[in-house]
Short mmCIF file of C-alpha atoms in Angstrom, two decimals:
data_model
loop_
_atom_site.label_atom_id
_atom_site.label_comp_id
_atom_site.label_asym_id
_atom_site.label_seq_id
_atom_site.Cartn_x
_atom_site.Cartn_y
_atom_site.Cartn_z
CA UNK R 88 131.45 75.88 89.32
CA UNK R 89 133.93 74.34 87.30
CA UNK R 90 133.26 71.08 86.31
CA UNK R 91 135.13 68.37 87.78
CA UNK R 92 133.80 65.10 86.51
CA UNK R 93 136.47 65.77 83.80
CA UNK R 94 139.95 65.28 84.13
CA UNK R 95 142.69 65.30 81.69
CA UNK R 96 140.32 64.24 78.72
CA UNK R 97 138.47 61.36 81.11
CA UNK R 98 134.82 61.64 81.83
CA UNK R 99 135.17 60.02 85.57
CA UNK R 100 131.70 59.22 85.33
CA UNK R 101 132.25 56.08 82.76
CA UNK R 102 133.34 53.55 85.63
CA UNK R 103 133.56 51.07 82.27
CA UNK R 104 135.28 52.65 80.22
CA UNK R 105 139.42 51.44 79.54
CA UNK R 106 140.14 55.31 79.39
CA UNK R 107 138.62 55.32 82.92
CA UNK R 108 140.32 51.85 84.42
CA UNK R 109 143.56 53.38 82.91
CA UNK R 110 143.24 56.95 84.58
CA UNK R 111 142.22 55.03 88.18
CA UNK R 112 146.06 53.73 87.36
CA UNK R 113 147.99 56.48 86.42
CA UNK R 114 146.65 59.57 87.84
CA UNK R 115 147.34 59.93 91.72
CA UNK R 116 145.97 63.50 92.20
CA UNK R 117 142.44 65.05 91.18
CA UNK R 118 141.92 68.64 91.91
CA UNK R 119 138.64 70.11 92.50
CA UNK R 120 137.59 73.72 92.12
CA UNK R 121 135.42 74.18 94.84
CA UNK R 122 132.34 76.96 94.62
CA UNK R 123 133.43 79.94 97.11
CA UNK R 124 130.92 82.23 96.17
CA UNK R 125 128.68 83.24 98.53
CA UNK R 126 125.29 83.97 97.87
CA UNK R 127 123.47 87.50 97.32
CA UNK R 128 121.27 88.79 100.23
CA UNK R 129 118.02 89.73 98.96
CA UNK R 130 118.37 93.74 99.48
CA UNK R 131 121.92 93.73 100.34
CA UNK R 132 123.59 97.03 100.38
CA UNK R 133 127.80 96.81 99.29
CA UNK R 134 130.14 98.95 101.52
CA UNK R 135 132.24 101.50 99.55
CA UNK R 136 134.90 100.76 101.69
CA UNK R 137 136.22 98.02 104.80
CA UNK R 138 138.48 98.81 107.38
CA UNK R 139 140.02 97.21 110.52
CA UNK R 140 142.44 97.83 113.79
CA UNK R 141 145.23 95.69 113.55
CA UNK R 142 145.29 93.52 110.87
CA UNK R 143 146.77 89.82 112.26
CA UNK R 144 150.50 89.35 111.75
CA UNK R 145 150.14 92.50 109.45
CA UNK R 146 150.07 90.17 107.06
CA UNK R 147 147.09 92.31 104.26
CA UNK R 148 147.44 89.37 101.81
CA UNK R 149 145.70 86.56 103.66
CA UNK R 150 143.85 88.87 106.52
CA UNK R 151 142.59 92.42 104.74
CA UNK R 152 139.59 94.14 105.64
CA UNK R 153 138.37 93.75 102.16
CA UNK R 154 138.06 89.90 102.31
CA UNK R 155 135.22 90.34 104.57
CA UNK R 156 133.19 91.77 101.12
CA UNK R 157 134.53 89.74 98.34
CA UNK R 158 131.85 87.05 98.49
CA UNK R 159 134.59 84.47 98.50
CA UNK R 160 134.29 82.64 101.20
CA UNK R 161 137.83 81.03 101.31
CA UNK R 162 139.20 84.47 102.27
CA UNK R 163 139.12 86.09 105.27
CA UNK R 164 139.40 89.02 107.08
CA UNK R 165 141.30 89.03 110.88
CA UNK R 166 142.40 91.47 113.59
CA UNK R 167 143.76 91.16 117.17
CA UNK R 168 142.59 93.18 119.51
CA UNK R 169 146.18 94.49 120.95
CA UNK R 170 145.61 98.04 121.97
CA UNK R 171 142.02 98.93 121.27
CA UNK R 172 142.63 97.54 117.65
CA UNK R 173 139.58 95.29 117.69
CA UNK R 174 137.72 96.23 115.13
CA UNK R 175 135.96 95.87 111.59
CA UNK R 176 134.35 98.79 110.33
CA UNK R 177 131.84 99.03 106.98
CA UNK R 178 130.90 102.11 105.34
CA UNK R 179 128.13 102.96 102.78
CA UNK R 180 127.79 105.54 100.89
CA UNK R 181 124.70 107.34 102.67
CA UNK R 182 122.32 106.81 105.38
CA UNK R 183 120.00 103.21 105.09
CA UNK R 184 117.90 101.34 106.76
CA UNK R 185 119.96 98.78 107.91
CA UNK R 186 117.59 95.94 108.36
CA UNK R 187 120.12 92.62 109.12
CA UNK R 188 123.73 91.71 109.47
CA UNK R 189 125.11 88.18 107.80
CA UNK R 190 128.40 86.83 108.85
CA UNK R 191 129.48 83.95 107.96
CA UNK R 192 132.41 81.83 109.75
CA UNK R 193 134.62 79.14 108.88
CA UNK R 194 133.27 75.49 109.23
CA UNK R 195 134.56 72.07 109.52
CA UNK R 196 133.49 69.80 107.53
CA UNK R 197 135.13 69.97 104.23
CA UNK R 198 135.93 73.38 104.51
CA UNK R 199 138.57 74.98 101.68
CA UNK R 200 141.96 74.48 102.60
CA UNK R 201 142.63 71.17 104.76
CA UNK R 202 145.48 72.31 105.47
CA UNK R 203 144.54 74.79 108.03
CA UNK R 204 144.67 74.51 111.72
CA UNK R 205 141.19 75.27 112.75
CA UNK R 206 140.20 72.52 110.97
CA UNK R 207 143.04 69.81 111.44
CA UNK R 208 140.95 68.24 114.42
CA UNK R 209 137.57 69.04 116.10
CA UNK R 210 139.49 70.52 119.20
CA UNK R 211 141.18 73.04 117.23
CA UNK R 212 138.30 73.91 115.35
CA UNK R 213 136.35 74.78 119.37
CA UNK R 214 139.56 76.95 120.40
CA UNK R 215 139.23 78.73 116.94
CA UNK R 216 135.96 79.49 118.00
CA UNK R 217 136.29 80.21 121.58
CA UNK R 218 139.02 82.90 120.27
CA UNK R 219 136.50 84.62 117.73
CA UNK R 220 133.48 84.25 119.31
CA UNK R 221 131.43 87.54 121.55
CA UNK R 222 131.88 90.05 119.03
CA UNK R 223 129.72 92.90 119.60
CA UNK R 224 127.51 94.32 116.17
CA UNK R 225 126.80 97.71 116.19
CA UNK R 226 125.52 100.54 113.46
CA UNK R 227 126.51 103.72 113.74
CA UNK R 228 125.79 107.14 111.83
CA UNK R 229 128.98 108.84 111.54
CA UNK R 230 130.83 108.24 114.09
CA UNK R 231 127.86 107.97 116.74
CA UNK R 232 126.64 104.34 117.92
CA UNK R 233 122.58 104.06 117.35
CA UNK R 234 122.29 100.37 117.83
CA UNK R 235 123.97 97.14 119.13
CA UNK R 236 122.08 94.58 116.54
CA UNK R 237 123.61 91.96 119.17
CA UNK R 238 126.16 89.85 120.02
CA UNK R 239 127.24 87.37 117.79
CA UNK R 240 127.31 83.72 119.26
CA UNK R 241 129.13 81.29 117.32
CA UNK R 242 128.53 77.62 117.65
CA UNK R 243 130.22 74.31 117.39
CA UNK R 244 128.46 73.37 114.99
CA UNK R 245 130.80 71.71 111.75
CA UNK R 246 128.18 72.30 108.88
CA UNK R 247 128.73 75.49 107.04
CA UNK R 248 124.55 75.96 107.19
CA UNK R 249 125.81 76.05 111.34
CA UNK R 250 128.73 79.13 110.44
CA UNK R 251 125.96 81.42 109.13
CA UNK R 252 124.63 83.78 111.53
CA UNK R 253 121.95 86.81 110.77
CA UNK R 254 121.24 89.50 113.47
CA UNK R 255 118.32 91.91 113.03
CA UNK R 256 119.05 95.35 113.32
CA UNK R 257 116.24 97.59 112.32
CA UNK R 258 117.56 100.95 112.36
CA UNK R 259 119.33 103.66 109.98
CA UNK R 260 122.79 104.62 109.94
CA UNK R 261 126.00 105.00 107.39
CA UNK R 262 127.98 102.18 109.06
CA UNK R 263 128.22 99.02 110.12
CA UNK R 264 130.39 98.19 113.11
CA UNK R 265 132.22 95.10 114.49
CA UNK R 266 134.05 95.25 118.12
CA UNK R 267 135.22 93.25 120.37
CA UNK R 268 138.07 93.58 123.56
CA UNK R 269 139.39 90.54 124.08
CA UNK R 270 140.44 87.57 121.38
CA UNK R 271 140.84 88.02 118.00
CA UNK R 272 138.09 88.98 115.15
CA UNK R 273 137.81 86.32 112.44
CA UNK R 274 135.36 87.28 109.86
CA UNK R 275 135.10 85.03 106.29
CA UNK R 276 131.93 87.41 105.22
CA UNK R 277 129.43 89.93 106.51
CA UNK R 278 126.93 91.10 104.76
CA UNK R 279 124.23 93.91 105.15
CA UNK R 280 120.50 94.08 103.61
CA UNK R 281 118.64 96.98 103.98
CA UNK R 282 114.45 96.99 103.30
CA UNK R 283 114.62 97.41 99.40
CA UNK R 284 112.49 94.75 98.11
CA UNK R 285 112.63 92.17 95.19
CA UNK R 286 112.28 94.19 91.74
CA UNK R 287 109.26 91.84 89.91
CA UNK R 288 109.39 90.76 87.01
CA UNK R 289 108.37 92.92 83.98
CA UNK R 290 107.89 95.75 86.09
CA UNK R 291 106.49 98.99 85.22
CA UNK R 292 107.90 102.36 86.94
CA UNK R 293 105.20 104.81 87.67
CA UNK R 294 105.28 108.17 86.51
CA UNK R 295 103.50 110.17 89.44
CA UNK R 296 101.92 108.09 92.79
CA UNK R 297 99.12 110.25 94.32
CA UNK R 298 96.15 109.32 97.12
CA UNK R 299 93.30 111.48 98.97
CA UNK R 300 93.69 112.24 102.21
CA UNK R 301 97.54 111.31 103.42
CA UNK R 302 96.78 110.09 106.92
CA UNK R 303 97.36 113.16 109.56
CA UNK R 304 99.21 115.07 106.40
CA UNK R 305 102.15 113.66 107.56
CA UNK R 306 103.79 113.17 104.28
CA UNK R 307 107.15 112.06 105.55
CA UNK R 308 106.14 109.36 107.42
CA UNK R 309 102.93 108.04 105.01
CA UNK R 310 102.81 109.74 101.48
CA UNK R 311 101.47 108.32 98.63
CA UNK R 312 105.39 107.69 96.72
CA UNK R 313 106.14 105.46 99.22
CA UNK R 314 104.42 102.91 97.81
CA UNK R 315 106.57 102.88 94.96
CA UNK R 316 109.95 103.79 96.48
CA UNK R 317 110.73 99.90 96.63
CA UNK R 318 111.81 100.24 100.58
CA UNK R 319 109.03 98.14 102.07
CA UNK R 320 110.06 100.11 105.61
CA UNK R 321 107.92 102.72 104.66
CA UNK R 322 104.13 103.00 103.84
CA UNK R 323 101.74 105.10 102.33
CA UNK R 324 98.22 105.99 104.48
CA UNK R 325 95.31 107.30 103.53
CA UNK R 326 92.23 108.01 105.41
CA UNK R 327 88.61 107.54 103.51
CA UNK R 328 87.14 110.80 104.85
CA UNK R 329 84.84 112.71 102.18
CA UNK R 330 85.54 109.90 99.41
CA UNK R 331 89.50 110.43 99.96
CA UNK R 332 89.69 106.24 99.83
CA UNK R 333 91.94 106.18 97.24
CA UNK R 334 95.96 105.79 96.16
CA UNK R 335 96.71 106.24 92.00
CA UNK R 336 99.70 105.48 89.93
CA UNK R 337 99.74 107.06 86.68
CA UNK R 338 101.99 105.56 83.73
CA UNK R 339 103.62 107.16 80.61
CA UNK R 340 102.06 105.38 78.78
CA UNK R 341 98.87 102.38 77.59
CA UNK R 342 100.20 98.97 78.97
CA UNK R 343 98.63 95.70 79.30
CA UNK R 344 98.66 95.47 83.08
CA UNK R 345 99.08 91.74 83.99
CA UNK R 346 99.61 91.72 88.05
CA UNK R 347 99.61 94.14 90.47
CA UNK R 348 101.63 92.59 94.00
CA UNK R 349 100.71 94.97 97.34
CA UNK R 350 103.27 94.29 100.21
CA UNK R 351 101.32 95.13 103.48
CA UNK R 352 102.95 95.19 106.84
CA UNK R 353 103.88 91.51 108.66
CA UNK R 354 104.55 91.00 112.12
CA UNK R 355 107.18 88.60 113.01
CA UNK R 356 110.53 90.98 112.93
CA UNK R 357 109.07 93.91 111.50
CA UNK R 358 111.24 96.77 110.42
CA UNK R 359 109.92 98.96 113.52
CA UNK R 360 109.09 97.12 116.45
CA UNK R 361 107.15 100.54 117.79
CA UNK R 362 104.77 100.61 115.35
CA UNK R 363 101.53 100.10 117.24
CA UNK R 364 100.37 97.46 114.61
CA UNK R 365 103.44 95.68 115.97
CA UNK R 366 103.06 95.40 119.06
CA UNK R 367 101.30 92.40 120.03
CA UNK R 368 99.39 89.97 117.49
CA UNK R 369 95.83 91.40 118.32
CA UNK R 370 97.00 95.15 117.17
CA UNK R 371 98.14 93.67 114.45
CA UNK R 372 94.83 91.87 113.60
CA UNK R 373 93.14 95.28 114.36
CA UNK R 374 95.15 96.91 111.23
CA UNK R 375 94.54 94.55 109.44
CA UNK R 376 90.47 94.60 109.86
CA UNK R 377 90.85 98.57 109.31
CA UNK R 378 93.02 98.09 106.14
CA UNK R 379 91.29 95.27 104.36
CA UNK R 380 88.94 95.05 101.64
CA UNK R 381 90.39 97.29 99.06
CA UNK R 382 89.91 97.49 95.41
CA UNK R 383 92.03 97.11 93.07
CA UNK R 384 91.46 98.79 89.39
CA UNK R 385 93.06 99.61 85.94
CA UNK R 386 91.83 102.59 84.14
CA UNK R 387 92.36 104.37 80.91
CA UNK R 388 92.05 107.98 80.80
CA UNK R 389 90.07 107.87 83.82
CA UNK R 390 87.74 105.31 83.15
CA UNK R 391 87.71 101.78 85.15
CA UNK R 392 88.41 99.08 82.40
CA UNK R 393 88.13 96.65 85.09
CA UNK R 394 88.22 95.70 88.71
CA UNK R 395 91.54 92.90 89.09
CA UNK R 396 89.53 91.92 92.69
CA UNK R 397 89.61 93.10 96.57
CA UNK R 398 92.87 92.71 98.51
CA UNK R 399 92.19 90.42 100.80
CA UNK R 400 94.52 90.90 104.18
CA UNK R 401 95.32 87.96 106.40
CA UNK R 402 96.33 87.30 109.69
CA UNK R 403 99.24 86.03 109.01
CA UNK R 404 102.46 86.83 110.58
CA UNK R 405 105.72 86.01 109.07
CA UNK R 406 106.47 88.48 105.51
CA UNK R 407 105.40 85.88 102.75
CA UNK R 408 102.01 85.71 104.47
CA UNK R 409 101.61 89.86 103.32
CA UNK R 410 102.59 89.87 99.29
CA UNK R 411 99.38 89.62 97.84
CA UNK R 412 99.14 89.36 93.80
CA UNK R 413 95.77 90.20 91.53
CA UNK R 414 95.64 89.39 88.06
CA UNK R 415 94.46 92.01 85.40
CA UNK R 416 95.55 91.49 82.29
CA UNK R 417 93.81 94.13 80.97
CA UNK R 418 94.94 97.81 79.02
CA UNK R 419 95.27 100.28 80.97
CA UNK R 420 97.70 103.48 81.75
CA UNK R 421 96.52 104.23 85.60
CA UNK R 422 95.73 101.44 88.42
CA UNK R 423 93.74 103.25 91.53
CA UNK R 424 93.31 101.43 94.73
CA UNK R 425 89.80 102.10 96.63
CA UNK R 426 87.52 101.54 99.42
CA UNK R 427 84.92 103.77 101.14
CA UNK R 428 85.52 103.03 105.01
CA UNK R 429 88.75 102.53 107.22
CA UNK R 430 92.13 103.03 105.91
CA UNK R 431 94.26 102.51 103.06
CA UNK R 432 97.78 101.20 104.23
CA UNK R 433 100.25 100.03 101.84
CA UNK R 434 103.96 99.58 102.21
CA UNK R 435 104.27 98.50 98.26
CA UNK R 436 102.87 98.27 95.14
CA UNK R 437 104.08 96.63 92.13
CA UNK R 438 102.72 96.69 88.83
CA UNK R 439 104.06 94.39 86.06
CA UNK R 440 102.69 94.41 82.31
CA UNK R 441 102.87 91.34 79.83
CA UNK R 442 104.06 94.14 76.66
CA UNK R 443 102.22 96.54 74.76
CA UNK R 444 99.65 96.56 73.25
CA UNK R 445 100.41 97.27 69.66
CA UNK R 446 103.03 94.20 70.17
CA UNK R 447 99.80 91.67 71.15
CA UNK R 448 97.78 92.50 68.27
CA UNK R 449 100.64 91.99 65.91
CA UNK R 450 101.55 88.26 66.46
CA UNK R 451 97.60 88.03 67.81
CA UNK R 452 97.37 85.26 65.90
CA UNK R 453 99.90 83.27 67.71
CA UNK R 454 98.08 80.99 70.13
CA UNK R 455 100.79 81.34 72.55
CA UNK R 456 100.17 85.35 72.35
CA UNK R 457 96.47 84.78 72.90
CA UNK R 458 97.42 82.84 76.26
CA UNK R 459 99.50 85.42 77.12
CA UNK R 460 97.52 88.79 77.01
CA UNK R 461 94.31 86.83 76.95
CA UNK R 462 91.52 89.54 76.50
CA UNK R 463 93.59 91.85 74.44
CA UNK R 464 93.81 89.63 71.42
CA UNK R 465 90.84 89.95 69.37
#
């Protein structure tokens, strides 16, 4: 954001100041640069391209397809419905797993531009509304419709926290479809997240991600590179039968392992309402029992250096309640997750080092380095 305290050489902060007292009398106009930058989705997926039916008053300038995935959200993008022209189509550049829908809307108080109608009086603002409201969200694959996320229901409310609306979708397909019959569509941004999740910090990439016994050798729906394929709608299972307890991610190298984070399965909007483990709160406790207690261990070349601790599932329901982290900060080119009885289910694992080795023991001096890689600095 641009700041605006300043204006032509006067800091409008110093009330005291004669430079200030003289700009209160001379200068009749102050213009801000307001912040129209929406922010990024976690996960968000961008369109390769946006289209619509009829674009209002033809006028592509002020009404394009396009500003519905600029991120600014003083643009917009706006079509009337006038002979099956009401729509707004995204398309992506291969199938995902389109987990939500964001749209955002115009809002009242201090939106942009005063000087538009919908926001002139309250009463305008409601028949803006009224006009651009029940529009249908849909994905499709191709040109076949697999879901309605829902309908989106826009409010009165004048806050823009009240113009931003987020329908769940949970389903794959190539695009993303807005329709509506009647009315106009009135769009400042959408937005679309699939199920990649949040890249950590420092992270290492695995070179190979094997397990035991992949749960009824169904490899496409639970092997063992799922947990690593960052798309937390998909899991790897393995059963514990004949000392198969076990899921391994080798490395290309020694690293000082500092965390590894597991992502297990929540409850509360999960990708696939089907699963059994989702469908009521006791199945879901169930898993959980089956799943729990697992070690977690680095090696180097095949021999345990040391045990970070035993994921410890919870009951909880919302997403944040199923990132677990274990510290390790030890050496290590392989970490092996472990248990003798039940199941190993894991939707993610992340491993994140603190540097290399070699790098620790030359500034191992540095009492800052010794915090840091703790054990590895002799």
């Amino acid at each position: 954001m641009t700041n605006s305290w300043n204006c032509c050489g006067v800091d409008l902060r110093d009330s005291d100041s004669r430079k200030f007292r003289d700009f209160q009398t001379n200068c009749t106009t102050i213009e801000l640069d307001r912040q129209a930058d929406r922010q990024q989705e976690i996960a968000e997926i961008t369109p390769t391209i946006a289209t619509q039916g009829n674009t209002l008053n033809n006028n592509e300038e002020l009404y394009a397809a396009a500003h519905a995935i600029d991120k600014d959200l003083s643009t917009l993008a706006a079509t009337t419905t006038d002979n099956g022209g009401g729509w707004l189509k995204l398309e992506f550049d291969k199938t995902y797993f389109i987990h939500k829908v964001v749209i955002y809307y115009r809002f009242y108080t201090n939106w942009y531009d005063p000087s538009e109608w919908c926001v002139q009086r309250v009463a305008n603002f409601k028949s803006c509304v009224d006009d651009a409201n029940n529009v249908d969200v849909s994905v499709y694959q191709g040109e076949v419709q697999q879901k309605s996320c829902g309908t989106l229901q826009l409010t009165y409310g004048l806050e823009q926290s009240d113009q931003i609306y987020t329908l769940q979708c949970r389903t794959e397909g190539d695009t993303v479809m807005l329709s509506k019959i009647t009315g106009r569509i009135v769009l400042f941004e959408v937005a679309v997240t699939n199920t990649v999740r949040q890249q950590e910090i420092a992270e290492l990439t695995p070179t190979s991600a094997t397990q035991g016994k992949t749960l009824h050798n169904y490899e496409e729906c639970c092997a063992a590179g799922h947990a690593i394929d960052k798309d937390l709608s998909t899991g790897a299972v393995t059963l514990t039968d004949n000392g198969a307890g076990w899921l391994k991610l080798e490395f290309d190298k020694t690293y000082l392992i500092h965390k590894v984070v597991i992502y297990f399965r929540f409850y509360n909007n999960w990708y696939f309402p089907s699963n059994g483990c989702a469908q009521n709160v006791a199945r879901l406790q169930a898993c959980v029992d089956s799943e729990n207690n697992v070690d977690v261990s680095v090696y180097q070349r095949e021999v345990q250096q040391k045990s970070c601790g035993t994921l410890q599932l919870t009951y909880g329901l919302e997403q944040s309640d199923q990132i677990h982290t274990l510290l390790c900060n030890i050496k290590g080119d392989t970490v092996i997750l472990s248990k003798n009885t039940g199941t190993i289910a894991v939707f993610e694992v992340a491993v994140s080092k603190t540097g290399i080795v070699k790098r620790c023991r030359q500034f191992c001096r540095n009492a800052i380095c010794e915090y840091i890689f703790l054990t590895n600095c002799n």
